[in-house]
């Protein structure tokens, strides 16, 4: 039995893929996962690097791979402060930026809506710092407090059959989880169509504590939306400064397996409102964590550098 088969009565099991891994990691993807997210290829800055001309080659390749292999597909993402063409903000006022956002959503919907079950309409708009609510971005500066209202309404209109998701990280931090809760609750109370909350779950062996995860899930379950774990990985390092391992120590891999086991047990408790759990990558040889932020080899996923199942894999298959 494979991962997505084991979880078929619980939630879909996803992986973030890119134009390279749909080839190099094809066997594992096809066997173990039934939902896919483009790691980069559907982001605004990838499909439209200069804010004008669209190039859908990468996104199309992954969509075609998903559709021809019967995999579900998430769309990541429309409104984000990263990987977005700077040109769209130049000299823009609220009216012109809204027209640009609407046109972008329309263009993506026209091409992909029929193959998408969830779209990350907005990503990471909340500030991590205590006391601040919205992150200081050009979207927010130009559009103002109701910027998400437009993004969600435009998306509902253009993609009426997709679940509309607000996606963020540090989602189990007590301070930030309260802000995420308030944001989604506020939107829904105003009649804005938010259907699901995306919990990125970029975690490590040091944090978050299981109790914080449980508390956050309890809180989010009160929102009346479904939940999706959207970008899970579990770094072996406690912080940015920890020295790199040459090879992953056996006791650390054991701890990682236990952490995956404990967290998947929590996810299963919420199966009635949990649509999917997506890993941010397929196997340890191709994880963003080894290349960005800190250049340090990491082993955060369920499959090792040779695409073989790790202890973490067996741990979440054992229930
Ligand atoms: O493609 C170029 C390559 O040509 C060039 O040689 C190389 C040099 O650095 O860069 C390559 O592009 C990189 C791209 O990943 C593809 O590997 C970009 O520099 C790099 O910025 C980009 O990083 C992506 C990151 O988002 C950008 O913010 C990661 O792959 C991607 O995993 C990561 O994903 C985000 C989610 O979208 C949102 N949540 C957090 C998550 C992790 O940061």
mmCIF file of C-alpha atoms and ligand atoms in Angstrom:
data_model
loop_
_atom_site.group_PDB
_atom_site.id
_atom_site.type_symbol
_atom_site.label_atom_id
_atom_site.label_comp_id
_atom_site.label_asym_id
_atom_site.label_seq_id
_atom_site.Cartn_x
_atom_site.Cartn_y
_atom_site.Cartn_z
ATOM 1 C CA UNK A 1 0.000 0.000 0.000
ATOM 2 C CA UNK A 2 1.280 3.485 -0.827
ATOM 3 C CA UNK A 3 0.932 6.750 1.074
ATOM 4 C CA UNK A 4 -2.101 8.189 -0.664
ATOM 5 C CA UNK A 5 -3.821 4.800 -0.601
ATOM 6 C CA UNK A 6 -3.222 4.487 3.129
ATOM 7 C CA UNK A 7 -4.754 7.931 3.691
ATOM 8 C CA UNK A 8 -7.642 7.640 1.258
ATOM 9 C CA UNK A 9 -10.289 7.849 4.000
ATOM 10 C CA UNK A 10 -8.528 10.791 5.659
ATOM 11 C CA UNK A 11 -7.225 13.389 3.185
ATOM 12 C CA UNK A 12 -5.321 13.716 -0.073
ATOM 13 C CA UNK A 13 -1.526 13.481 0.149
ATOM 14 C CA UNK A 14 0.316 16.074 -1.890
ATOM 15 C CA UNK A 15 3.787 17.060 -2.975
ATOM 16 C CA UNK A 16 5.217 20.281 -4.328
ATOM 17 C CA UNK A 17 6.825 19.540 -7.675
ATOM 18 C CA UNK A 18 8.710 21.504 -10.293
ATOM 19 C CA UNK A 19 9.495 21.065 -13.962
ATOM 20 C CA UNK A 20 12.603 19.090 -13.059
ATOM 21 C CA UNK A 21 11.180 16.771 -10.389
ATOM 22 C CA UNK A 22 8.189 15.657 -12.473
ATOM 23 C CA UNK A 23 10.886 13.922 -14.492
ATOM 24 C CA UNK A 24 13.608 13.027 -11.959
ATOM 25 C CA UNK A 25 11.133 11.988 -9.208
ATOM 26 C CA UNK A 26 8.376 10.701 -11.441
ATOM 27 C CA UNK A 27 8.164 7.193 -9.961
ATOM 28 C CA UNK A 28 7.753 8.332 -6.362
ATOM 29 C CA UNK A 29 5.292 11.084 -7.311
ATOM 30 C CA UNK A 30 3.085 8.754 -9.325
ATOM 31 C CA UNK A 31 3.149 6.002 -6.708
ATOM 32 C CA UNK A 32 2.786 7.884 -3.421
ATOM 33 C CA UNK A 33 0.954 11.189 -3.978
ATOM 34 C CA UNK A 34 -2.466 12.112 -5.348
ATOM 35 C CA UNK A 35 -2.275 15.908 -5.167
ATOM 36 C CA UNK A 36 0.345 18.236 -6.658
ATOM 37 C CA UNK A 37 1.323 21.888 -6.184
ATOM 38 C CA UNK A 38 3.736 23.774 -8.442
ATOM 39 C CA UNK A 39 6.652 24.789 -6.230
ATOM 40 C CA UNK A 40 7.214 27.925 -8.341
ATOM 41 C CA UNK A 41 5.733 27.539 -11.802
ATOM 42 C CA UNK A 42 2.274 29.062 -11.205
ATOM 43 C CA UNK A 43 3.518 32.067 -9.236
ATOM 44 C CA UNK A 44 2.849 35.488 -10.786
ATOM 45 C CA UNK A 45 6.547 36.210 -11.374
ATOM 46 C CA UNK A 46 7.038 32.872 -13.112
ATOM 47 C CA UNK A 47 4.140 33.008 -15.548
ATOM 48 C CA UNK A 48 4.574 36.735 -16.152
ATOM 49 C CA UNK A 49 8.117 37.885 -15.275
ATOM 50 C CA UNK A 50 7.779 41.438 -16.622
ATOM 51 C CA UNK A 51 4.160 42.019 -15.584
ATOM 52 C CA UNK A 52 3.028 42.012 -19.216
ATOM 53 C CA UNK A 53 3.896 38.967 -21.275
ATOM 54 C CA UNK A 54 2.789 35.536 -20.131
ATOM 55 C CA UNK A 55 4.771 32.345 -20.576
ATOM 56 C CA UNK A 56 2.855 29.315 -19.385
ATOM 57 C CA UNK A 57 5.339 26.626 -20.440
ATOM 58 C CA UNK A 58 6.363 25.467 -16.936
ATOM 59 C CA UNK A 59 2.879 25.685 -15.473
ATOM 60 C CA UNK A 60 1.389 23.876 -18.464
ATOM 61 C CA UNK A 61 3.947 21.061 -18.196
ATOM 62 C CA UNK A 62 2.992 20.395 -14.577
ATOM 63 C CA UNK A 63 -0.739 20.741 -15.253
ATOM 64 C CA UNK A 64 -0.449 18.271 -18.138
ATOM 65 C CA UNK A 65 1.532 15.849 -15.960
ATOM 66 C CA UNK A 66 -1.089 16.072 -13.200
ATOM 67 C CA UNK A 67 -4.072 15.707 -15.498
ATOM 68 C CA UNK A 68 -2.672 12.859 -17.564
ATOM 69 C CA UNK A 69 -1.808 10.953 -14.390
ATOM 70 C CA UNK A 70 -5.084 11.633 -12.580
ATOM 71 C CA UNK A 71 -3.569 13.804 -9.823
ATOM 72 C CA UNK A 72 -5.424 16.645 -8.104
ATOM 73 C CA UNK A 73 -3.862 20.076 -8.466
ATOM 74 C CA UNK A 74 -3.541 23.112 -6.151
ATOM 75 C CA UNK A 75 -2.760 26.533 -7.605
ATOM 76 C CA UNK A 76 -0.092 28.529 -5.735
ATOM 77 C CA UNK A 77 -0.524 31.580 -5.659
ATOM 78 C CA UNK A 78 -2.109 34.919 -6.717
ATOM 79 C CA UNK A 79 -1.457 37.704 -4.185
ATOM 80 C CA UNK A 80 2.011 37.450 -2.606
ATOM 81 C CA UNK A 81 4.852 39.870 -1.842
ATOM 82 C CA UNK A 82 7.513 37.520 -3.304
ATOM 83 C CA UNK A 83 8.047 36.285 -6.854
ATOM 84 C CA UNK A 84 5.718 38.966 -8.205
ATOM 85 C CA UNK A 85 6.737 41.279 -11.063
ATOM 86 C CA UNK A 86 7.709 44.669 -9.588
ATOM 87 C CA UNK A 87 6.494 46.387 -12.764
ATOM 88 C CA UNK A 88 2.832 45.958 -11.820
ATOM 89 C CA UNK A 89 3.247 48.311 -8.852
ATOM 90 C CA UNK A 90 5.124 51.083 -10.672
ATOM 91 C CA UNK A 91 2.975 54.227 -10.686
ATOM 92 C CA UNK A 92 -0.106 52.142 -9.862
ATOM 93 C CA UNK A 93 -3.007 53.539 -7.841
ATOM 94 C CA UNK A 94 -5.720 51.413 -6.260
ATOM 95 C CA UNK A 95 -7.866 51.328 -9.370
ATOM 96 C CA UNK A 96 -5.128 50.293 -11.792
ATOM 97 C CA UNK A 97 -3.628 47.702 -9.429
ATOM 98 C CA UNK A 98 -7.059 46.146 -8.890
ATOM 99 C CA UNK A 99 -7.549 45.969 -12.647
ATOM 100 C CA UNK A 100 -4.157 44.263 -12.966
ATOM 101 C CA UNK A 101 -4.950 41.755 -10.211
ATOM 102 C CA UNK A 102 -8.350 40.980 -11.718
ATOM 103 C CA UNK A 103 -6.854 40.492 -15.173
ATOM 104 C CA UNK A 104 -4.131 38.185 -13.789
ATOM 105 C CA UNK A 105 -6.642 36.053 -11.911
ATOM 106 C CA UNK A 106 -8.825 35.915 -15.019
ATOM 107 C CA UNK A 107 -5.926 34.860 -17.199
ATOM 108 C CA UNK A 108 -4.873 32.059 -14.833
ATOM 109 C CA UNK A 109 -8.467 30.925 -14.368
ATOM 110 C CA UNK A 110 -9.114 30.769 -18.090
ATOM 111 C CA UNK A 111 -6.224 28.345 -18.493
ATOM 112 C CA UNK A 112 -6.234 26.309 -15.277
ATOM 113 C CA UNK A 113 -9.585 26.603 -13.448
ATOM 114 C CA UNK A 114 -11.002 23.353 -14.701
ATOM 115 C CA UNK A 115 -8.064 21.336 -13.343
ATOM 116 C CA UNK A 116 -7.687 23.030 -9.940
ATOM 117 C CA UNK A 117 -9.330 21.966 -6.659
ATOM 118 C CA UNK A 118 -7.806 24.679 -4.438
ATOM 119 C CA UNK A 119 -6.173 28.016 -5.077
ATOM 120 C CA UNK A 120 -3.974 29.947 -2.656
ATOM 121 C CA UNK A 121 -5.645 33.282 -3.341
ATOM 122 C CA UNK A 122 -3.435 35.135 -0.876
ATOM 123 C CA UNK A 123 -0.168 34.090 0.719
ATOM 124 C CA UNK A 124 1.692 35.330 3.822
ATOM 125 C CA UNK A 125 0.052 38.749 4.210
ATOM 126 C CA UNK A 126 0.289 38.761 8.017
ATOM 127 C CA UNK A 127 3.311 40.223 9.769
ATOM 128 C CA UNK A 128 5.306 37.958 12.091
ATOM 129 C CA UNK A 129 6.117 40.746 14.513
ATOM 130 C CA UNK A 130 4.083 41.232 17.637
ATOM 131 C CA UNK A 131 1.834 44.281 17.433
ATOM 132 C CA UNK A 132 1.764 44.539 13.640
ATOM 133 C CA UNK A 133 -1.078 42.993 11.703
ATOM 134 C CA UNK A 134 -0.540 43.191 7.942
ATOM 135 C CA UNK A 135 2.910 42.769 6.438
ATOM 136 C CA UNK A 136 4.194 45.948 4.834
ATOM 137 C CA UNK A 137 3.880 45.078 1.121
ATOM 138 C CA UNK A 138 3.142 46.983 -2.040
ATOM 139 C CA UNK A 139 -0.180 45.201 -2.361
ATOM 140 C CA UNK A 140 -1.218 46.454 1.072
ATOM 141 C CA UNK A 141 0.275 49.923 0.678
ATOM 142 C CA UNK A 142 -1.567 50.564 -2.598
ATOM 143 C CA UNK A 143 -4.823 48.693 -2.031
ATOM 144 C CA UNK A 144 -5.379 49.259 1.707
ATOM 145 C CA UNK A 145 -7.109 47.246 4.423
ATOM 146 C CA UNK A 146 -9.680 45.566 2.188
ATOM 147 C CA UNK A 147 -7.111 44.240 -0.320
ATOM 148 C CA UNK A 148 -7.993 40.606 0.296
ATOM 149 C CA UNK A 149 -11.696 41.220 -0.220
ATOM 150 C CA UNK A 150 -10.988 41.981 -3.869
ATOM 151 C CA UNK A 151 -8.619 39.054 -4.368
ATOM 152 C CA UNK A 152 -11.090 36.519 -2.990
ATOM 153 C CA UNK A 153 -14.089 38.000 -4.806
ATOM 154 C CA UNK A 154 -12.299 38.114 -8.146
ATOM 155 C CA UNK A 155 -11.161 34.522 -7.695
ATOM 156 C CA UNK A 156 -14.621 33.252 -6.767
ATOM 157 C CA UNK A 157 -16.007 34.885 -9.874
ATOM 158 C CA UNK A 158 -13.306 33.450 -12.134
ATOM 159 C CA UNK A 159 -12.991 29.987 -10.517
ATOM 160 C CA UNK A 160 -16.387 29.183 -8.990
ATOM 161 C CA UNK A 161 -15.557 25.509 -8.474
ATOM 162 C CA UNK A 162 -12.251 25.861 -6.614
ATOM 163 C CA UNK A 163 -11.792 26.036 -2.863
ATOM 164 C CA UNK A 164 -10.381 29.473 -2.052
ATOM 165 C CA UNK A 165 -7.518 29.355 0.417
ATOM 166 C CA UNK A 166 -5.671 31.828 2.646
ATOM 167 C CA UNK A 167 -2.163 30.371 3.167
ATOM 168 C CA UNK A 168 0.453 31.323 5.802
ATOM 169 C CA UNK A 169 3.435 30.072 7.834
ATOM 170 C CA UNK A 170 4.325 30.185 11.556
ATOM 171 C CA UNK A 171 0.717 29.164 11.776
ATOM 172 C CA UNK A 172 1.109 27.475 15.170
ATOM 173 C CA UNK A 173 2.858 30.395 16.855
ATOM 174 C CA UNK A 174 0.331 31.513 19.522
ATOM 175 C CA UNK A 175 0.526 35.202 18.614
ATOM 176 C CA UNK A 176 0.396 34.699 14.846
ATOM 177 C CA UNK A 177 -2.297 32.010 14.981
ATOM 178 C CA UNK A 178 -4.573 34.529 16.691
ATOM 179 C CA UNK A 179 -3.926 37.001 13.855
ATOM 180 C CA UNK A 180 -4.577 34.352 11.189
ATOM 181 C CA UNK A 181 -7.792 33.394 12.974
ATOM 182 C CA UNK A 182 -8.924 37.027 13.186
ATOM 183 C CA UNK A 183 -8.116 37.648 9.531
ATOM 184 C CA UNK A 184 -10.100 34.676 8.225
ATOM 185 C CA UNK A 185 -12.959 35.242 10.659
ATOM 186 C CA UNK A 186 -13.138 38.908 9.673
ATOM 187 C CA UNK A 187 -13.240 38.074 5.980
ATOM 188 C CA UNK A 188 -15.959 35.473 6.426
ATOM 189 C CA UNK A 189 -18.024 37.713 8.717
ATOM 190 C CA UNK A 190 -18.001 40.289 5.912
ATOM 191 C CA UNK A 191 -19.214 37.682 3.423
ATOM 192 C CA UNK A 192 -15.886 37.279 1.625
ATOM 193 C CA UNK A 193 -15.580 33.775 0.146
ATOM 194 C CA UNK A 194 -12.762 32.028 2.037
ATOM 195 C CA UNK A 195 -13.291 28.256 2.034
ATOM 196 C CA UNK A 196 -10.091 26.857 3.436
ATOM 197 C CA UNK A 197 -7.083 27.803 5.529
ATOM 198 C CA UNK A 198 -3.638 26.739 4.339
ATOM 199 C CA UNK A 199 -1.178 25.841 7.085
ATOM 200 C CA UNK A 200 2.275 25.782 5.532
ATOM 201 C CA UNK A 201 3.921 23.673 8.261
ATOM 202 C CA UNK A 202 7.560 24.543 7.564
ATOM 203 C CA UNK A 203 8.564 22.937 10.832
ATOM 204 C CA UNK A 204 11.720 21.633 12.513
ATOM 205 C CA UNK A 205 12.600 19.267 15.320
ATOM 206 C CA UNK A 206 12.834 22.308 17.622
ATOM 207 C CA UNK A 207 9.494 23.927 16.851
ATOM 208 C CA UNK A 208 6.598 24.145 17.032
ATOM 209 C CA UNK A 209 5.798 22.148 20.179
ATOM 210 C CA UNK A 210 3.072 19.549 19.712
ATOM 211 C CA UNK A 211 0.932 21.413 22.242
ATOM 212 C CA UNK A 212 1.115 24.575 20.146
ATOM 213 C CA UNK A 213 0.114 22.599 17.054
ATOM 214 C CA UNK A 214 -2.848 21.093 18.895
ATOM 215 C CA UNK A 215 -3.926 24.484 20.229
ATOM 216 C CA UNK A 216 -3.691 26.080 16.776
ATOM 217 C CA UNK A 217 -5.748 23.308 15.166
ATOM 218 C CA UNK A 218 -8.379 23.611 17.892
ATOM 219 C CA UNK A 219 -8.600 27.326 17.210
ATOM 220 C CA UNK A 220 -8.738 27.041 13.412
ATOM 221 C CA UNK A 221 -11.393 24.320 13.588
ATOM 222 C CA UNK A 222 -13.750 26.980 14.970
ATOM 223 C CA UNK A 223 -13.536 29.036 11.773
ATOM 224 C CA UNK A 224 -15.968 26.904 9.806
ATOM 225 C CA UNK A 225 -13.488 26.493 6.926
ATOM 226 C CA UNK A 226 -11.676 23.347 5.876
ATOM 227 C CA UNK A 227 -7.965 23.033 6.622
ATOM 228 C CA UNK A 228 -5.108 22.085 4.318
ATOM 229 C CA UNK A 229 -1.515 21.470 5.319
ATOM 230 C CA UNK A 230 0.113 23.038 2.292
ATOM 231 C CA UNK A 231 3.933 23.000 2.499
ATOM 232 C CA UNK A 232 5.075 20.556 5.165
ATOM 233 C CA UNK A 233 8.731 19.770 5.804
ATOM 234 C CA UNK A 234 10.630 19.047 9.007
ATOM 235 C CA UNK A 235 14.127 20.517 9.139
ATOM 236 C CA UNK A 236 16.699 18.541 11.093
ATOM 237 C CA UNK A 237 18.235 21.770 12.418
ATOM 238 C CA UNK A 238 17.037 23.680 15.475
ATOM 239 C CA UNK A 239 17.920 27.091 14.022
ATOM 240 C CA UNK A 240 19.712 28.978 11.244
ATOM 241 C CA UNK A 241 23.104 28.809 12.940
ATOM 242 C CA UNK A 242 23.289 25.093 13.731
ATOM 243 C CA UNK A 243 26.303 23.475 12.030
ATOM 244 C CA UNK A 244 25.598 21.347 8.965
ATOM 245 C CA UNK A 245 25.591 17.562 9.228
ATOM 246 C CA UNK A 246 27.670 15.644 6.713
ATOM 247 C CA UNK A 247 25.137 12.848 6.929
ATOM 248 C CA UNK A 248 21.906 12.799 8.922
ATOM 249 C CA UNK A 249 22.573 11.163 12.354
ATOM 250 C CA UNK A 250 20.438 8.090 13.063
ATOM 251 C CA UNK A 251 19.041 9.438 16.339
ATOM 252 C CA UNK A 252 18.008 12.688 14.636
ATOM 253 C CA UNK A 253 16.206 10.797 11.857
ATOM 254 C CA UNK A 254 14.414 8.825 14.574
ATOM 255 C CA UNK A 255 13.266 12.042 16.219
ATOM 256 C CA UNK A 256 12.095 13.296 12.827
ATOM 257 C CA UNK A 257 10.108 10.086 12.289
ATOM 258 C CA UNK A 258 8.465 10.468 15.691
ATOM 259 C CA UNK A 259 7.604 14.108 14.928
ATOM 260 C CA UNK A 260 5.981 13.133 11.611
ATOM 261 C CA UNK A 261 4.101 10.343 13.395
ATOM 262 C CA UNK A 262 2.783 12.658 16.115
ATOM 263 C CA UNK A 263 1.776 15.421 13.729
ATOM 264 C CA UNK A 264 0.035 13.098 11.264
ATOM 265 C CA UNK A 265 -1.901 11.666 14.223
ATOM 266 C CA UNK A 266 -3.142 15.214 14.908
ATOM 267 C CA UNK A 267 -4.024 15.694 11.216
ATOM 268 C CA UNK A 268 -6.034 12.463 11.272
ATOM 269 C CA UNK A 269 -8.043 13.718 14.249
ATOM 270 C CA UNK A 270 -9.215 16.544 12.010
ATOM 271 C CA UNK A 271 -9.995 14.380 8.993
ATOM 272 C CA UNK A 272 -13.559 15.689 8.766
ATOM 273 C CA UNK A 273 -12.304 19.177 7.904
ATOM 274 C CA UNK A 274 -8.869 18.339 6.444
ATOM 275 C CA UNK A 275 -8.812 18.269 2.620
ATOM 276 C CA UNK A 276 -5.157 17.532 1.959
ATOM 277 C CA UNK A 277 -1.674 17.369 3.469
ATOM 278 C CA UNK A 278 1.079 18.460 1.073
ATOM 279 C CA UNK A 279 4.835 17.965 1.548
ATOM 280 C CA UNK A 280 7.029 20.785 0.211
ATOM 281 C CA UNK A 281 9.006 18.584 -2.136
ATOM 282 C CA UNK A 282 9.246 14.912 -2.989
ATOM 283 C CA UNK A 283 12.596 13.662 -1.692
ATOM 284 C CA UNK A 284 15.544 15.020 0.316
ATOM 285 C CA UNK A 285 17.792 15.490 -2.716
ATOM 286 C CA UNK A 286 15.569 18.303 -4.002
ATOM 287 C CA UNK A 287 14.367 20.372 -1.063
ATOM 288 C CA UNK A 288 14.355 24.196 -1.081
ATOM 289 C CA UNK A 289 15.712 23.996 2.490
ATOM 290 C CA UNK A 290 19.135 22.848 1.280
ATOM 291 C CA UNK A 291 19.524 25.829 -1.045
ATOM 292 C CA UNK A 292 17.723 28.905 0.215
ATOM 293 C CA UNK A 293 17.852 31.026 3.342
ATOM 294 C CA UNK A 294 20.774 28.964 4.677
ATOM 295 C CA UNK A 295 22.857 26.948 2.212
ATOM 296 C CA UNK A 296 23.136 23.775 4.273
ATOM 297 C CA UNK A 297 22.180 20.249 3.305
ATOM 298 C CA UNK A 298 18.925 19.239 4.931
ATOM 299 C CA UNK A 299 16.835 16.068 4.974
ATOM 300 C CA UNK A 300 13.315 17.318 5.741
ATOM 301 C CA UNK A 301 11.043 15.010 3.709
ATOM 302 C CA UNK A 302 9.681 11.454 3.706
ATOM 303 C CA UNK A 303 11.978 10.075 0.974
ATOM 304 C CA UNK A 304 15.785 10.122 1.109
ATOM 305 C CA UNK A 305 18.384 11.328 -1.392
ATOM 306 C CA UNK A 306 17.943 8.068 -3.339
ATOM 307 C CA UNK A 307 14.141 8.436 -3.290
ATOM 308 C CA UNK A 308 13.791 5.565 -0.820
ATOM 309 C CA UNK A 309 11.225 5.746 2.027
ATOM 310 C CA UNK A 310 12.711 6.997 5.322
ATOM 311 C CA UNK A 311 11.797 6.089 8.886
ATOM 312 C CA UNK A 312 9.471 9.082 8.812
ATOM 313 C CA UNK A 313 7.563 7.462 5.947
ATOM 314 C CA UNK A 314 7.122 4.177 7.806
ATOM 315 C CA UNK A 315 6.136 6.111 10.944
ATOM 316 C CA UNK A 316 3.148 7.769 9.258
ATOM 317 C CA UNK A 317 2.142 4.525 7.516
ATOM 318 C CA UNK A 318 1.953 2.734 10.874
ATOM 319 C CA UNK A 319 -1.441 3.351 12.469
HETATM 320 O O1 LIG B 1 15.686 29.238 -11.470
HETATM 321 C C1 LIG B 1 16.758 30.005 -10.947
HETATM 322 C C2 LIG B 1 18.068 29.546 -11.490
HETATM 323 O O2 LIG B 1 18.092 29.786 -12.869
HETATM 324 C C3 LIG B 1 19.211 30.301 -10.778
HETATM 325 O O3 LIG B 1 20.442 29.803 -11.200
HETATM 326 C C4 LIG B 1 19.099 30.144 -9.267
HETATM 327 C C5 LIG B 1 20.159 30.945 -8.517
HETATM 328 O O4 LIG B 1 19.742 31.221 -7.195
HETATM 329 O O5 LIG B 1 17.840 30.590 -8.870
HETATM 330 C C6 LIG B 1 16.760 29.861 -9.453
HETATM 331 O O6 LIG B 1 15.541 30.347 -8.974
HETATM 332 C C7 LIG B 1 15.253 30.078 -7.617
HETATM 333 C C8 LIG B 1 13.965 29.266 -7.557
HETATM 334 O O7 LIG B 1 13.614 29.075 -6.225
HETATM 335 C C9 LIG B 1 14.052 27.907 -8.259
HETATM 336 O O8 LIG B 1 14.937 27.044 -7.632
HETATM 337 C C10 LIG B 1 15.095 31.389 -6.897
HETATM 338 O O9 LIG B 1 16.348 32.071 -6.832
HETATM 339 C C11 LIG B 1 14.586 31.144 -5.507
HETATM 340 O O10 LIG B 1 14.268 32.391 -4.900
HETATM 341 C C12 LIG B 1 13.347 30.275 -5.543
HETATM 342 O O11 LIG B 1 13.023 29.957 -4.214
HETATM 343 C C13 LIG B 1 11.683 29.544 -4.019
HETATM 344 C C14 LIG B 1 11.091 30.387 -2.894
HETATM 345 O O12 LIG B 1 9.786 29.925 -2.643
HETATM 346 C C15 LIG B 1 11.034 31.868 -3.265
HETATM 347 O O13 LIG B 1 10.423 32.589 -2.255
HETATM 348 C C16 LIG B 1 11.695 28.079 -3.617
HETATM 349 O O14 LIG B 1 12.114 27.277 -4.737
HETATM 350 C C17 LIG B 1 10.291 27.641 -3.187
HETATM 351 O O15 LIG B 1 10.370 26.363 -2.618
HETATM 352 C C18 LIG B 1 9.783 28.613 -2.143
HETATM 353 O O16 LIG B 1 8.460 28.250 -1.786
HETATM 354 C C19 LIG B 1 7.847 29.046 -0.761
HETATM 355 C C20 LIG B 1 6.371 29.090 -1.058
HETATM 356 O O17 LIG B 1 6.133 29.572 -2.355
HETATM 357 C C21 LIG B 1 5.636 29.983 -0.031
HETATM 358 N N1 LIG B 1 5.935 29.557 1.313
HETATM 359 C C22 LIG B 1 7.342 29.400 1.655
HETATM 360 C C23 LIG B 1 8.033 28.474 0.656
HETATM 361 C C24 LIG B 1 9.459 28.224 1.058
HETATM 362 O O18 LIG B 1 10.200 29.424 1.008
#
